[in-house]
Coordinates of C-alpha atoms in Angstrom, one line a residue:
X19 CA -34.4 43.8 173.7
X20 CA -36.3 46.6 173.4
X21 CA -35.6 50.4 172.8
X22 CA -37.0 53.5 173.6
X23 CA -40.0 54.3 171.8
X24 CA -38.4 58.4 171.6
X25 CA -36.1 56.4 168.7
X26 CA -39.4 55.6 167.4
X27 CA -39.8 58.8 167.6
X28 CA -37.6 60.6 166.0
X29 CA -37.0 57.3 162.9
X30 CA -40.7 58.8 162.2
X31 CA -39.8 62.6 162.4
X32 CA -37.0 61.7 160.1
X33 CA -38.7 59.2 156.9
X34 CA -42.0 61.5 157.1
X35 CA -39.2 65.0 156.4
X36 CA -37.8 63.4 154.4
X37 CA -40.9 61.9 152.3
X38 CA -42.6 66.2 152.3
X39 CA -39.3 67.8 150.8
X40 CA -38.5 69.1 147.7
X41 CA -36.1 70.2 146.5
X42 CA -34.0 72.8 145.8
X43 CA -30.8 71.8 144.5
X44 CA -33.2 71.0 141.2
X45 CA -32.0 67.2 141.0
X46 CA -35.8 66.6 140.1
X47 CA -35.1 63.3 137.6
X48 CA -38.2 61.7 140.1
X49 CA -40.6 63.8 139.1
X50 CA -39.7 63.3 135.4
X51 CA -43.0 62.0 134.2
X52 CA -45.5 63.8 136.7
X53 CA -43.3 66.8 136.5
X54 CA -44.7 67.4 140.2
X55 CA -42.6 68.4 143.1
X56 CA -42.8 67.0 145.7
X57 CA -44.0 69.7 148.4
X58 CA -46.9 68.1 150.0
X59 CA -49.5 70.3 149.3
X60 CA -51.8 71.2 145.4
X61 CA -51.0 73.2 142.4
X62 CA -52.4 76.1 141.7
X63 CA -54.4 77.0 138.5
X64 CA -54.3 79.8 137.0
X65 CA -50.6 80.0 136.2
X66 CA -48.2 84.0 136.4
X67 CA -45.2 83.0 134.4
X68 CA -44.9 83.0 131.0
X69 CA -43.2 80.7 127.7
X70 CA -42.1 82.4 125.0
X71 CA -39.8 80.4 121.8
X72 CA -38.3 82.3 119.0
X73 CA -39.4 81.1 116.5
X74 CA -43.2 79.0 115.1
X75 CA -41.4 76.2 112.9
X76 CA -38.0 74.1 113.4
X77 CA -36.3 71.5 111.0
X78 CA -33.9 68.5 112.6
X79 CA -31.2 70.0 114.1
X80 CA -32.7 73.6 115.0
X81 CA -31.5 75.4 117.9
X82 CA -34.9 77.3 119.0
X83 CA -34.1 79.9 122.0
X84 CA -36.9 79.3 125.0
X85 CA -37.2 81.9 127.5
X86 CA -38.7 82.0 130.4
X87 CA -40.4 84.8 132.9
X88 CA -42.7 85.2 135.8
X89 CA -41.8 87.6 139.3
X90 CA -38.9 86.3 141.8
X91 CA -39.9 82.3 141.3
X92 CA -37.8 79.9 143.1
X93 CA -37.7 76.4 140.8
X94 CA -38.6 75.2 137.5
X95 CA -38.5 72.5 135.2
X96 CA -39.1 72.6 131.5
X97 CA -39.6 69.5 129.2
X98 CA -40.0 69.4 125.1
X99 CA -42.9 66.9 124.1
X100 CA -44.6 65.1 121.8
X101 CA -47.3 67.9 121.1
X102 CA -49.9 65.2 120.5
X103 CA -49.5 62.6 123.1
X104 CA -48.4 65.1 126.4
X105 CA -48.1 62.4 128.2
X106 CA -44.7 60.9 126.1
X107 CA -42.0 60.9 126.9
X108 CA -39.5 64.1 126.6
X109 CA -37.4 64.7 124.0
X110 CA -34.8 66.7 122.1
X111 CA -32.0 67.8 124.2
X112 CA -31.5 71.9 126.1
X113 CA -28.2 73.9 125.7
X114 CA -27.3 75.8 129.1
X115 CA -27.1 79.8 128.3
X116 CA -26.7 80.0 132.5
X117 CA -25.5 77.6 134.5
X118 CA -25.7 79.3 137.1
X119 CA -29.7 79.4 136.8
X120 CA -30.5 76.0 135.6
X121 CA -28.9 72.5 134.7
X122 CA -29.1 70.1 133.0
X123 CA -30.7 66.7 133.6
X124 CA -32.0 63.3 131.9
X125 CA -35.3 62.4 131.7
X126 CA -35.9 58.6 130.8
X127 CA -32.7 57.5 127.8
X128 CA -32.1 60.8 126.4
X129 CA -29.4 62.3 128.3
X130 CA -30.4 66.6 128.3
X131 CA -33.9 66.6 127.6
X132 CA -34.4 68.4 130.7
X133 CA -33.8 71.7 132.3
X134 CA -33.9 72.7 135.9
X135 CA -33.0 74.7 138.4
X136 CA -30.0 75.3 140.8
X137 CA -31.2 76.2 143.8
X138 CA -33.8 78.0 145.7
X139 CA -32.6 82.0 145.0
X140 CA -35.5 84.2 143.6
X141 CA -34.7 84.3 139.6
X142 CA -36.9 86.0 136.9
X143 CA -35.8 84.5 134.0
X144 CA -34.5 82.3 132.4
X145 CA -33.1 81.1 129.4
X146 CA -32.1 77.6 126.8
X147 CA -31.1 76.1 123.9
X148 CA -34.3 73.8 122.4
X149 CA -32.0 71.0 120.1
X150 CA -34.3 69.6 117.9
X151 CA -34.1 65.8 117.4
X152 CA -33.1 64.3 114.1
X153 CA -36.9 61.7 114.5
X154 CA -38.7 64.8 116.2
X155 CA -42.3 64.2 115.6
X156 CA -43.9 66.8 113.4
X157 CA -45.4 69.2 116.6
X158 CA -43.3 70.0 119.8
X159 CA -45.2 70.8 123.3
X160 CA -43.0 72.7 125.4
X161 CA -44.2 72.6 129.4
X162 CA -42.9 73.3 132.5
X163 CA -43.9 73.4 136.3
X164 CA -42.2 76.8 138.2
X165 CA -42.3 76.9 141.9
X166 CA -43.1 80.6 143.1
X167 CA -42.4 79.7 147.0
X168 CA -43.0 76.1 148.7
X169 CA -46.6 76.3 148.7
X170 CA -46.5 77.8 145.5
X171 CA -46.7 76.2 142.1
X172 CA -47.8 75.1 139.2
X173 CA -47.9 72.0 137.3
X174 CA -47.3 71.4 133.8
X175 CA -48.0 74.9 132.3
X176 CA -48.6 74.9 128.6
X177 CA -46.2 76.5 126.7
X178 CA -45.5 77.7 122.8
X179 CA -46.3 75.3 120.1
X180 CA -43.9 74.7 117.5
X181 CA -43.9 72.5 113.7
X182 CA -42.0 71.3 111.0
X183 CA -42.8 72.7 108.1
X184 CA -46.0 71.7 106.0
X185 CA -46.6 69.8 109.2
X186 CA -50.7 69.3 109.4
X187 CA -53.0 72.5 110.7
X188 CA -53.1 71.5 114.6
X189 CA -57.1 69.9 115.0
X190 CA -55.9 69.7 118.8
X191 CA -56.3 74.0 119.5
X192 CA -60.1 74.4 121.5
X193 CA -61.1 77.4 119.7
X194 CA -60.0 77.3 115.8
X195 CA -62.8 74.7 116.5
X196 CA -65.1 76.3 118.6
X197 CA -65.2 79.3 116.6
X198 CA -66.1 77.5 113.5
X199 CA -68.9 75.9 115.5
X200 CA -70.3 78.9 117.0
X201 CA -70.5 80.8 113.3
X202 CA -73.1 78.0 112.3
X203 CA -74.9 77.0 115.2
X204 CA -76.6 79.7 117.2
X205 CA -75.6 79.9 120.8
X206 CA -77.4 81.8 123.9
X207 CA -77.2 82.8 127.7
X208 CA -79.4 81.9 129.6
X209 CA -81.3 84.0 132.1
X210 CA -81.4 82.0 135.4
X211 CA -79.5 78.6 137.1
X212 CA -80.6 75.9 136.5
X213 CA -82.6 73.9 139.4
X214 CA -83.2 69.6 140.6
X215 CA -86.5 70.2 140.0
X216 CA -87.9 67.0 137.9
X217 CA -84.8 64.8 139.1
X218 CA -85.6 60.9 139.6
X219 CA -89.1 62.3 138.8
X220 CA -88.6 63.3 135.4
X221 CA -85.4 63.4 134.7
X222 CA -82.3 61.5 135.1
X223 CA -79.9 63.1 137.5
X224 CA -76.6 62.6 139.0
X225 CA -75.3 65.1 141.3
X226 CA -72.0 65.5 143.6
X227 CA -72.6 66.3 146.6
X228 CA -75.1 64.0 146.8
X229 CA -78.4 65.8 146.9
X230 CA -76.8 69.0 146.2
X231 CA -78.5 72.4 144.6
X232 CA -76.6 73.3 141.2
X233 CA -76.9 76.7 141.9
X234 CA -74.4 76.3 144.7
X235 CA -71.2 76.9 144.0
X236 CA -69.5 73.3 145.2
X237 CA -72.2 71.5 142.9
X238 CA -71.9 69.1 140.8
X239 CA -74.5 68.9 138.5
X240 CA -75.9 66.7 135.0
X241 CA -79.1 65.5 133.9
X242 CA -81.0 64.1 131.3
X243 CA -84.7 64.4 130.1
X244 CA -86.2 63.2 127.5
X245 CA -88.2 64.9 125.0
X246 CA -89.4 62.2 121.8
X247 CA -86.4 61.7 119.8
X248 CA -84.3 63.5 121.5
X249 CA -82.5 64.6 125.5
X250 CA -82.4 68.0 126.8
X251 CA -79.2 68.1 129.2
X252 CA -78.1 70.4 131.8
X253 CA -74.1 70.6 132.8
X254 CA -73.2 72.8 135.7
X255 CA -70.5 73.3 138.4
X256 CA -67.8 75.5 140.1
X257 CA -64.7 75.4 137.0
X258 CA -64.1 79.2 135.5
X259 CA -62.4 76.9 132.7
X260 CA -64.0 74.1 130.9
X261 CA -67.0 71.0 132.7
X262 CA -67.1 68.0 130.0
X263 CA -68.9 64.8 130.6
X264 CA -68.1 61.9 128.8
X265 CA -70.1 58.2 128.0
X266 CA -68.4 55.6 127.8
X267 CA -68.7 51.3 127.8
X268 CA -65.7 50.8 130.7
X269 CA -64.8 53.0 134.2
X270 CA -61.3 54.6 132.1
X271 CA -61.0 56.6 129.6
X272 CA -60.4 55.9 125.9
X273 CA -63.6 55.8 123.8
X274 CA -66.0 57.6 124.8
X275 CA -68.3 60.1 123.8
X276 CA -68.1 63.7 124.7
X277 CA -69.3 67.2 125.3
X278 CA -67.7 69.8 126.3
X279 CA -68.2 73.2 128.0
X280 CA -65.4 75.8 127.7
X281 CA -64.5 78.9 128.8
X282 CA -63.3 81.3 126.0
X283 CA -62.2 84.8 127.2
X284 CA -65.5 85.0 129.3
X285 CA -68.5 83.3 126.5
X286 CA -68.4 79.6 127.0
X287 CA -68.6 78.1 123.8
X288 CA -70.3 74.1 123.5
X289 CA -68.7 71.2 121.2
X290 CA -68.6 68.3 121.3
X291 CA -65.9 65.1 120.3
X292 CA -64.9 61.7 120.2
X293 CA -61.9 61.2 123.5
X294 CA -59.3 58.6 121.6
X295 CA -56.7 56.5 124.9
X296 CA -55.5 59.9 127.0
X297 CA -54.7 61.8 124.2
X298 CA -55.9 65.1 124.1
X299 CA -59.6 65.5 122.7
X300 CA -60.5 66.2 119.1
X301 CA -63.2 68.3 118.3
X302 CA -66.0 67.5 116.2
X303 CA -65.6 69.4 112.2
X304 CA -69.8 69.4 112.7
X305 CA -71.8 69.9 115.0
X306 CA -74.2 68.2 116.6
X307 CA -75.7 69.6 119.1
X308 CA -79.1 72.4 119.1
X309 CA -80.9 74.9 121.8
X310 CA -77.2 75.2 123.0
X311 CA -76.9 78.1 125.7
X312 CA -74.5 78.9 128.7
X313 CA -73.9 80.8 132.1
X314 CA -71.2 81.7 133.2
X315 CA -71.7 83.7 137.2
X316 CA -69.9 83.7 140.4
X317 CA -67.5 80.4 139.5
X318 CA -70.7 78.6 138.2
X319 CA -70.8 78.3 134.2
X320 CA -73.5 75.9 133.6
X321 CA -75.0 74.5 129.8
X322 CA -76.9 72.8 128.4
X323 CA -77.8 71.7 125.0
X324 CA -80.6 69.3 123.0
X325 CA -79.5 65.8 120.7
X326 CA -81.0 63.6 119.3
X327 CA -81.1 60.3 121.1
X328 CA -79.7 58.1 117.9
X329 CA -76.5 58.9 115.9
X330 CA -75.8 57.5 112.6
X331 CA -72.7 55.5 112.9
X332 CA -70.2 57.3 111.7
X333 CA -71.4 60.4 113.3
X334 CA -69.4 59.4 116.2
X335 CA -71.9 59.9 119.2
X336 CA -73.1 57.0 120.7
X337 CA -77.4 56.4 121.2
X338 CA -78.6 57.5 124.7
X339 CA -81.2 54.5 124.3
X340 CA -78.1 52.5 125.9
X341 CA -75.8 51.7 129.4
X342 CA -73.0 53.5 130.1
X343 CA -70.7 54.3 132.6
X344 CA -71.2 58.5 133.0
X345 CA -67.7 60.7 134.3
X346 CA -68.0 64.0 135.1
X347 CA -64.9 66.3 134.8
X348 CA -63.1 69.9 134.4
X349 CA -59.8 71.2 134.5
X350 CA -58.8 75.0 133.2
X351 CA -58.2 76.4 130.7
X352 CA -56.7 79.0 128.4
X353 CA -58.6 82.3 127.2
X354 CA -57.4 80.8 123.8
X355 CA -59.9 78.2 124.8
X356 CA -58.0 75.5 124.5
X357 CA -58.2 73.2 127.1
X358 CA -55.5 71.1 129.3
X359 CA -55.8 67.8 131.4
X360 CA -58.3 67.7 134.4
X361 CA -56.1 67.8 137.8
X362 CA -58.4 65.9 139.8
X363 CA -59.9 62.4 139.9
X364 CA -63.0 62.6 137.2
X365 CA -66.5 62.1 139.4
X366 CA -67.0 58.4 137.4
X367 CA -71.0 56.9 138.0
X368 CA -71.0 53.5 140.2
X369 CA -72.5 51.9 137.4
X370 CA -73.6 51.2 134.2
X371 CA -76.8 53.7 133.3
X372 CA -79.9 54.4 130.4
X373 CA -80.0 58.2 130.2
X374 CA -83.1 57.6 128.6
X375 CA -85.0 55.1 130.7
X376 CA -86.1 55.0 134.1
X377 CA -85.2 58.5 135.7
X378 CA -83.0 58.3 139.0
X379 CA -81.3 61.0 141.3
X380 CA -77.8 59.5 141.4
X381 CA -74.2 60.2 142.9
X382 CA -71.2 58.9 141.8
X383 CA -67.8 59.1 143.2
X384 CA -64.0 60.3 142.6
X385 CA -62.6 58.0 143.9
X386 CA -63.4 54.5 142.1
X387 CA -64.1 51.7 145.2
X388 CA -61.0 49.6 145.3
X389 CA -58.9 52.0 146.1
X390 CA -61.3 53.0 148.6
X391 CA -60.8 49.4 150.2
X392 CA -57.6 49.7 149.4
X393 CA -56.9 52.9 151.9
X394 CA -59.2 51.7 154.9
X395 CA -57.9 48.1 154.5
X396 CA -53.7 49.8 154.6
X397 CA -55.4 52.4 157.8
X398 CA -57.1 49.4 159.9
X399 CA -54.0 47.4 159.9
X400 CA -51.2 50.1 159.9
X401 CA -52.7 53.1 161.7
X402 CA -55.2 50.4 165.1
X403 CA -53.7 47.0 164.7
X404 CA -50.0 46.8 164.1
X405 CA -50.8 49.2 167.0
X406 CA -52.6 47.8 169.5
X407 CA -49.9 45.2 168.8
X408 CA -46.5 46.6 169.2
X409 CA -47.9 49.0 172.8
X410 CA -49.6 45.3 174.1
X411 CA -46.2 44.4 173.6
X412 CA -43.9 46.6 174.3
X413 CA -45.3 46.8 177.5
X414 CA -48.4 44.6 178.9
X415 CA -45.7 41.7 179.6
X416 CA -45.7 42.0 183.5
X417 CA -49.2 43.0 183.6
X418 CA -50.7 39.7 181.1
X419 CA -48.0 37.5 181.8
X420 CA -49.4 35.5 184.7
X421 CA -52.3 35.3 182.8
X422 CA -52.9 32.3 179.5
X423 CA -54.8 32.2 177.3
X424 CA -54.7 28.8 174.8
X425 CA -52.4 27.4 176.5
X426 CA -49.7 30.8 176.1
X427 CA -49.4 34.0 177.6
X428 CA -52.5 36.8 177.3
X429 CA -50.0 38.8 176.1
X430 CA -48.6 37.1 173.5
X431 CA -51.7 35.7 172.0
X432 CA -53.2 39.2 172.2
X433 CA -50.3 40.9 170.1
X434 CA -49.8 37.8 167.8
X435 CA -53.3 37.6 166.6
X436 CA -52.9 41.4 165.8
X437 CA -50.1 41.4 163.5
X438 CA -51.6 38.1 162.3
X439 CA -54.7 40.3 161.3
X440 CA -51.7 43.1 160.2
X441 CA -50.2 40.8 157.7
X442 CA -54.2 39.6 155.9
X443 CA -55.3 43.3 155.6
X444 CA -52.0 44.3 153.8
X445 CA -52.3 40.9 151.0
X446 CA -56.2 41.7 151.0
X447 CA -55.4 45.6 150.0
X448 CA -51.8 45.4 148.5
X449 CA -54.3 43.2 145.7
X450 CA -56.6 46.0 144.6
X451 CA -54.6 48.2 143.0
X452 CA -53.6 45.7 140.5
X453 CA -56.9 44.2 139.6
X454 CA -57.8 47.7 139.3
X455 CA -55.4 49.4 137.2
X456 CA -54.6 45.8 135.6
X457 CA -51.4 46.0 136.5
X458 CA -48.7 49.2 137.3
X459 CA -49.1 51.7 138.0
X460 CA -47.1 54.5 136.9
X461 CA -48.5 57.1 137.7
X462 CA -48.2 56.8 142.1
X463 CA -44.7 58.2 141.9
X464 CA -43.1 55.9 144.9
X465 CA -46.1 55.0 146.1
X466 CA -46.1 51.7 145.0
X467 CA -42.9 50.9 145.6
X468 CA -42.4 51.4 149.0
X469 CA -45.7 49.9 149.7
X470 CA -44.4 46.9 148.1
X471 CA -41.7 47.0 150.3
X472 CA -43.9 47.7 153.4
X473 CA -46.0 44.4 152.4
X474 CA -42.8 41.7 152.0
X475 CA -41.1 42.8 155.3
X476 CA -45.5 42.3 156.8
X477 CA -44.9 39.3 155.0
X478 CA -41.0 38.5 155.9
X479 CA -42.5 39.8 160.2
X480 CA -44.5 36.2 160.9
X481 CA -42.3 34.2 159.0
X482 CA -39.2 34.9 160.9
X483 CA -41.1 35.3 164.5
X484 CA -42.0 30.9 163.0
X485 CA -38.4 30.3 163.6
X486 CA -38.3 32.7 167.5
X487 CA -35.4 30.8 169.7
X488 CA -36.6 29.9 173.0
X489 CA -36.5 33.0 175.8
X490 CA -33.2 31.8 177.5
X491 CA -30.8 30.8 174.2
X492 CA -27.9 32.8 173.0
X493 CA -29.2 33.8 169.3
X494 CA -32.5 35.0 171.4
X495 CA -31.2 38.7 171.8
X496 CA -29.9 38.7 167.8
X497 CA -33.6 37.3 167.3
X498 CA -35.7 40.6 169.6
X499 CA -33.3 43.3 167.9
X500 CA -33.9 41.1 164.1
X501 CA -37.7 41.5 164.7
X502 CA -38.1 44.6 166.2
X503 CA -35.8 47.0 163.8
X504 CA -37.6 44.8 160.6
X505 CA -41.5 45.5 162.9
X506 CA -39.9 49.3 163.2
X507 CA -39.1 50.1 159.7
X508 CA -42.4 48.1 158.5
X509 CA -44.3 50.6 160.4
X510 CA -42.4 53.4 159.8
X511 CA -42.7 53.0 155.5
X512 CA -45.9 51.9 156.1
X513 CA -46.8 55.4 157.1
X514 CA -45.0 57.3 155.0
X515 CA -46.5 55.3 152.2
X516 CA -49.6 56.0 153.5
X517 CA -48.4 60.5 154.1
X518 CA -47.5 59.8 149.7
X519 CA -51.1 58.1 149.1
X520 CA -53.7 60.2 150.8
X521 CA -52.3 63.0 147.6
X522 CA -53.0 60.7 144.8
X523 CA -55.5 61.1 142.3
X524 CA -57.0 57.8 142.8
X525 CA -58.2 59.0 146.1
X526 CA -59.0 62.5 146.3
X527 CA -59.1 62.6 149.9
X528 CA -60.1 65.7 151.2
X529 CA -56.1 68.5 151.9
X530 CA -54.8 69.0 154.7
X531 CA -57.2 67.4 156.3
X532 CA -55.6 63.9 154.8
X533 CA -52.0 65.8 156.3
X534 CA -53.3 66.5 159.8
X535 CA -55.1 63.3 160.5
X536 CA -52.3 61.6 159.7
X537 CA -49.4 63.3 161.8
X538 CA -52.6 63.9 164.7
X539 CA -52.3 60.0 164.5
X540 CA -48.3 60.3 164.9
X541 CA -48.4 62.1 167.7
X542 CA -50.8 60.3 169.2
X543 CA -49.1 57.3 169.4
X544 CA -46.0 58.5 169.6
X545 CA -47.5 60.8 172.7
X546 CA -48.4 57.5 174.0
X547 CA -45.9 56.0 174.0
X548 CA -43.4 58.1 175.7
X549 CA -46.0 58.0 178.1
X550 CA -45.8 54.6 178.9
X551 CA -42.6 55.2 179.2
X552 CA -41.9 57.4 181.4
X553 CA -44.6 55.7 184.0
X554 CA -42.4 52.4 183.2
X555 CA -39.6 53.9 184.6
X556 CA -41.2 56.4 187.8
X557 CA -42.4 52.6 188.5
X558 CA -38.8 50.7 188.2
X559 CA -37.9 53.6 190.4
X560 CA -40.3 53.5 193.2
X561 CA -39.5 49.3 193.5
X562 CA -34.9 50.6 194.0
X563 CA -37.2 52.6 196.4
X564 CA -38.9 50.5 198.1
X565 CA -36.2 47.1 198.0
X566 CA -33.3 50.2 199.5
X567 CA -35.8 51.0 202.7
X568 CA -36.2 47.4 203.2
X569 CA -40.0 47.8 204.5
X570 CA -42.7 45.9 204.2
X571 CA -40.4 44.7 200.7
X572 CA -43.8 42.1 199.4
X573 CA -46.5 44.7 200.6
X574 CA -44.8 47.6 198.6
X575 CA -44.5 45.9 195.6
X576 CA -48.0 44.2 195.1
X577 CA -49.1 47.7 196.1
X578 CA -46.9 48.8 192.9
X579 CA -47.2 45.9 190.7
X580 CA -51.4 46.8 190.9
X581 CA -51.2 50.4 190.6
X582 CA -48.9 50.1 187.1
X583 CA -51.4 47.4 185.3
X584 CA -53.9 49.3 186.6
X585 CA -53.0 53.1 185.3
X586 CA -51.5 50.5 181.7
X587 CA -54.7 49.2 181.4
X588 CA -56.3 52.6 181.6
X589 CA -54.1 54.0 179.0
X590 CA -54.3 51.2 177.0
X591 CA -58.3 51.6 177.1
X592 CA -58.1 55.6 176.1
X593 CA -55.6 54.4 173.0
X594 CA -57.7 52.2 171.2
X595 CA -60.7 55.0 171.6
X596 CA -58.1 57.0 170.7
X597 CA -57.8 55.3 167.3
X598 CA -60.8 54.1 166.7
X599 CA -62.2 58.4 166.0
X600 CA -59.4 57.7 163.5
X601 CA -60.5 55.4 162.2
X602 CA -63.6 56.2 161.8
X603 CA -62.8 59.6 161.0
X604 CA -61.0 58.6 158.0
X605 CA -63.8 55.9 156.9
X606 CA -66.1 59.1 156.9
X607 CA -63.6 60.7 155.2
X608 CA -63.4 57.6 152.5
X609 CA -67.0 57.6 152.2
X610 CA -67.5 60.1 151.3
X611 CA -65.6 60.9 148.2

């Protein structure tokens, strides 16, 4: 038994609406780790709000006043974290001042370790107390996510850092180190922008997009020019915060030799650092760079410098005559020069390269190949094969019931082939992120949980079909309902999972293109379903009228059947072509990343 397509359309709408809804009540426990609201858009870069505290030092058990100021904001989310490890869980607990504006939340195992809004009513000022725990780290930093409007919000904006007495001075604040560096080495301004001449012939270049001009406002550019025992390096990109590149032995952050160009009050400071895991960078106290220059015009940051090919092992720098993966990242920096975590996936080369070897002109990708393959296979499976298979089973039984393929009705064989293809593609795609991450990802939100559910339902469907009762068995009706409901649930969850996955940094699809494409596909599929439903209803009504007239019944029924078959075949052809267009557009976008 089948349910009308209207039920599927309503179900899709409800699940989609739920998947993009925010948190007007402030119950944001799902965002405890990322502090990102589920609002279907990217966060703003330049914060407009202010976080203040009433002390710079604390002892365990102290109550610290925390104030949040901003003109007319709707929502907020405040935590305190270890200043040396901002990805660590929230620490300490909060105490409220005004329960009408704020509420306590429990993140992780610590009760009342976060504060959020109670409603989306406009507010300008919030005050709470933070209670320092007995096992507090030496330095604590307050972080806040603030929502001005539904699509206008800022994530993990750093607030003040407070320290316990006699705590070591902060080594991760960039401006202190950069001042020392700039004082000991002369820095000049570039008189003209970089250019790509010599790329691939005398310079090793990385460009994104491929073959872009570094003078362009959308071009990320990195070049290495070997000059005897040193290498002259140029870095350019659209950023008013910082640009950085790193040499790495693998495609993961940590254990890397990095170089940063940071805009501090419209002056660019260039420094080196060694990245340890995902901790904030600790800048070198001794500058290993020479001939340092920079330029900041129209939002494009450019810097150049020279460094020796070889360094002593104790200096922490990598020798440049070896092969490395190369990272290129950009992000925000505060007016004091403190850098924040990059807000999108860094550009990473596809392989290991020796920048002092044969000059090359290459590109890079912000999305790893395995993640690209994961997204592409899931799109093929749940946008193409499963959708066509469902329409064939729903509307083509009477059309292809007398046509046989390998001893079975043609509609059944086509449906089964497409569904088994879906299971196969889903299974292959399912393992790719685990291979890439080397395990479970804690940064992907609900996407992996829903993906596992879809995978389980996809495998369960053919297993259930293997125990299908005969056509006239009493249990056949129950089987039809279970088969339909399981398949429909899997399709809806797959669409919701893809909506969530498209916004993950590892895939880095162009926004809002990805959302519009998925909405377009849902509308395309539901529209086709509704059109075929209306046509089937009209055809049944036409046959009923013919039977009532009792005139040329056989001839008219045959004519109506032929008319219905031709219409459905035309609609199916157009639908398949439309799905192919969606697929080609998606694969083209993935290939450009």
